[in-house]
């Protein structure tokens, strides 16, 4: 072989060695024993806490990890978000806040093991559950199935994950002890072969440590395979919840994969808190029973930029703050919950474990009130346009995030027409000749804008703002913009499709404001970018108070802090000190609704619990409305058993109808409240009916101020959220009523009722069921 070839070969192998982090074989082992986890062959209880490095400024990773250690954890659990690591097909990103390997190494330095949750689907109230938007460019893609294109992309992504992170497994001298396969797949499907495929990709990618799946108690059976370890996720009642796990697998350590100390917030709903007492009680139970657990979230952090997701149905976008009422707050502060858990964990340290000092909090600063001084109206700062005869969604214009403007000239005069937009994903601001006519909000399934008169030649602008893509629930294939079409329906009901659009894809991103914005001094209430500067002597963390603004996004020195919306509950945005600089700093806000006084300031404390939308408007019972079922025929009547178990009720014969009403007659504990966690209806074969078209038609009472007790919670697939009748201010007595509009006639042979899991208030005892194909009187 010629010398030159030999030289080239040697160089090639040297580069390979450099590319691959060194595989240091180590003697450390981690395994799943018959009763407990085995760390180097010894029983080991995992005291884990979830933390998403993509939700924490890189400069603060070490601080948050040291906080976790000081709280008494021995492990951190971290999702990977595919859309962060593969923003474009085959283009991988492991830089800055995406540097997963660095995060693991910092955890190791802090004395923490890592449980890795690479996906491909992660949920987590993250944009699209972590999936990259470009998957949706394939029109017929079927996510989370054995769809060949989807699997091929999963394989490529997981292979890359293995390249970067498999070398950090405990068996290679690293600290990664377990890796999760998919995420709560049981609440989405039951194709166990698909789970097997994802597991195989992880093994092929180099993961030799134990792999596992996670699910809620009643979803375990749809996902668990004998050849993959499994954990159960729950927010209370560990004893009962672990019974579900033991029913599925008799052996192996008990582990709660997600134990919720708080919960996430959605725009327009009450801020969620978790009582410290209950959290400590349940975790103590697990420790006393040598069960392992992972606190979801130990530290929530922030969904900076455009990364927050949404649940659907009903469409509920999440806030950018992901404080989650976690023991370690959004800014990395200690809390009562932190100290209560530190005290508890201090009593359960295992051999060689220590409880280090609590690190100091990062400095906070205030920023004196200031105003923006320049404006760049959106309509005069539009990107290049694309002509399109038909309406298309954002992804078809190769756009991932931001907003999209659809413009056309109307071609006829008409009076009292309906502009029908199907479907608005997610908020549509409608203008005729530059004059704001209406806003359509997907949260309320709004799709029609009434126009008193239109003229031939009028310019119709439909500006559609995309909130986060759905991360959880049946509507995962969540394309943005206008998804089907626009019609004008005239006063005689004649419908005509609107065509010939000039489309402006307004791409927005996390690391910079759009280029070439032309700012001028002046004011506008139209959608616009507003710019201002403020000066500080010493950088520090702060909470930017945006309560005086309408709805949009904020960038500070180019960093996108996230979304704001004056309906609340959050009215401030976490602004990390490392993103500020001594002297002058720049803030730019995009405000779609612009009605604010345009003042800003930096606060030392967050505002996480200030709703401004009238709760009355959100209730499913209008003022003076009363349901009348006096002449409705009873389909079934019975009594629920007490406790947290899901109960399946079979009717003596199959009923048929579109409206399902449950009349709750009294409660298990005799108090005046009614509550339900989840309701499923069964078709004539006893299979669960899809719930994606369901809407709440009526609920006699909903507690929306003291907690998020909205009736929609009975079909949001979350066992931790509940319908709860009013208790703050007033507590209406039984009977209580809930009516669901199924969207169309259904054959129903029974139903499943999941009671409230975390407390007994509201658990229903006796009840009656009514099913009709026409609306009940009073609806
Ligand atoms: C589920 C998911 C998590 C997260 C929590 C709610 O259990 O697995 O990713 O969405 O719910 O915060």
GROMACS .gro file of N, CA and C in nm, residues 12-24 101 105 158-169 172 204-206:
model
   93
   12UNK      N    1  -0.740   0.940   0.890
   12UNK     CA    2  -0.886   0.917   0.896
   12UNK      C    3  -0.921   0.860   1.033
   13UNK      N    4  -0.848   0.759   1.073
   13UNK     CA    5  -0.884   0.695   1.202
   13UNK      C    6  -0.862   0.792   1.318
   14UNK      N    7  -0.757   0.879   1.306
   14UNK     CA    8  -0.735   0.977   1.416
   14UNK      C    9  -0.858   1.066   1.427
   15UNK      N   10  -0.907   1.117   1.313
   15UNK     CA   11  -1.023   1.209   1.322
   15UNK      C   12  -1.141   1.134   1.384
   16UNK      N   13  -1.160   1.010   1.343
   16UNK     CA   14  -1.273   0.933   1.399
   16UNK      C   15  -1.261   0.933   1.552
   17UNK      N   16  -1.139   0.899   1.600
   17UNK     CA   17  -1.119   0.890   1.747
   17UNK      C   18  -1.153   1.023   1.811
   18UNK      N   19  -1.116   1.135   1.744
   18UNK     CA   20  -1.142   1.268   1.803
   18UNK      C   21  -1.293   1.289   1.809
   19UNK      N   22  -1.366   1.253   1.695
   19UNK     CA   23  -1.511   1.280   1.687
   19UNK      C   24  -1.586   1.209   1.800
   20UNK      N   25  -1.551   1.082   1.820
   20UNK     CA   26  -1.625   1.003   1.919
   20UNK      C   27  -1.571   1.032   2.059
   21UNK      N   28  -1.654   1.085   2.153
   21UNK     CA   29  -1.602   1.100   2.290
   21UNK      C   30  -1.541   0.967   2.333
   22UNK      N   31  -1.431   0.972   2.401
   22UNK     CA   32  -1.358   0.848   2.432
   22UNK      C   33  -1.448   0.750   2.509
   23UNK      N   34  -1.444   0.625   2.468
   23UNK     CA   35  -1.521   0.521   2.538
   23UNK      C   36  -1.435   0.468   2.653
   24UNK      N   37  -1.456   0.525   2.771
   24UNK     CA   38  -1.375   0.479   2.886
   24UNK      C   39  -1.452   0.367   2.953
  101UNK      N   40  -2.458   1.688   2.649
  101UNK     CA   41  -2.343   1.618   2.708
  101UNK      C   42  -2.283   1.702   2.820
  105UNK      N   43  -2.236   1.609   3.220
  105UNK     CA   44  -2.106   1.617   3.290
  105UNK      C   45  -2.115   1.709   3.411
  158UNK      N   46  -3.229   0.921   1.686
  158UNK     CA   47  -3.182   0.848   1.804
  158UNK      C   48  -3.038   0.800   1.785
  159UNK      N   49  -3.000   0.773   1.660
  159UNK     CA   50  -2.861   0.733   1.632
  159UNK      C   51  -2.768   0.849   1.672
  160UNK      N   52  -2.810   0.968   1.639
  160UNK     CA   53  -2.730   1.086   1.673
  160UNK      C   54  -2.726   1.105   1.825
  161UNK      N   55  -2.838   1.081   1.891
  161UNK     CA   56  -2.842   1.091   2.038
  161UNK      C   57  -2.740   0.993   2.097
  162UNK      N   58  -2.739   0.873   2.039
  162UNK     CA   59  -2.644   0.771   2.087
  162UNK      C   60  -2.500   0.816   2.066
  163UNK      N   61  -2.474   0.876   1.949
  163UNK     CA   62  -2.337   0.921   1.919
  163UNK      C   63  -2.289   1.017   2.026
  164UNK      N   64  -2.377   1.105   2.069
  164UNK     CA   65  -2.337   1.211   2.163
  164UNK      C   66  -2.344   1.166   2.308
  165UNK      N   67  -2.445   1.083   2.341
  165UNK     CA   68  -2.468   1.057   2.484
  165UNK      C   69  -2.439   0.915   2.530
  166UNK      N   70  -2.436   0.819   2.440
  166UNK     CA   71  -2.408   0.681   2.486
  166UNK      C   72  -2.272   0.673   2.557
  167UNK      N   73  -2.171   0.747   2.513
  167UNK     CA   74  -2.042   0.744   2.584
  167UNK      C   75  -2.051   0.793   2.728
  168UNK      N   76  -2.162   0.857   2.765
  168UNK     CA   77  -2.174   0.910   2.902
  168UNK      C   78  -2.253   0.816   2.991
  169UNK      N   79  -2.275   0.693   2.945
  169UNK     CA   80  -2.344   0.595   3.029
  169UNK      C   81  -2.252   0.555   3.144
  172UNK      N   82  -1.963   0.350   3.090
  172UNK     CA   83  -1.849   0.409   3.017
  172UNK      C   84  -1.784   0.520   3.098
  204UNK      N   85  -2.950   0.006   1.922
  204UNK     CA   86  -2.858   0.020   1.807
  204UNK      C   87  -2.775   0.147   1.821
  205UNK      N   88  -2.830   0.246   1.890
  205UNK     CA   89  -2.758   0.373   1.905
  205UNK      C   90  -2.652   0.366   2.015
  206UNK      N   91  -2.647   0.251   2.084
  206UNK     CA   92  -2.538   0.232   2.179
  206UNK      C   93  -2.578   0.234   2.325
   0.00000   0.00000   0.00000
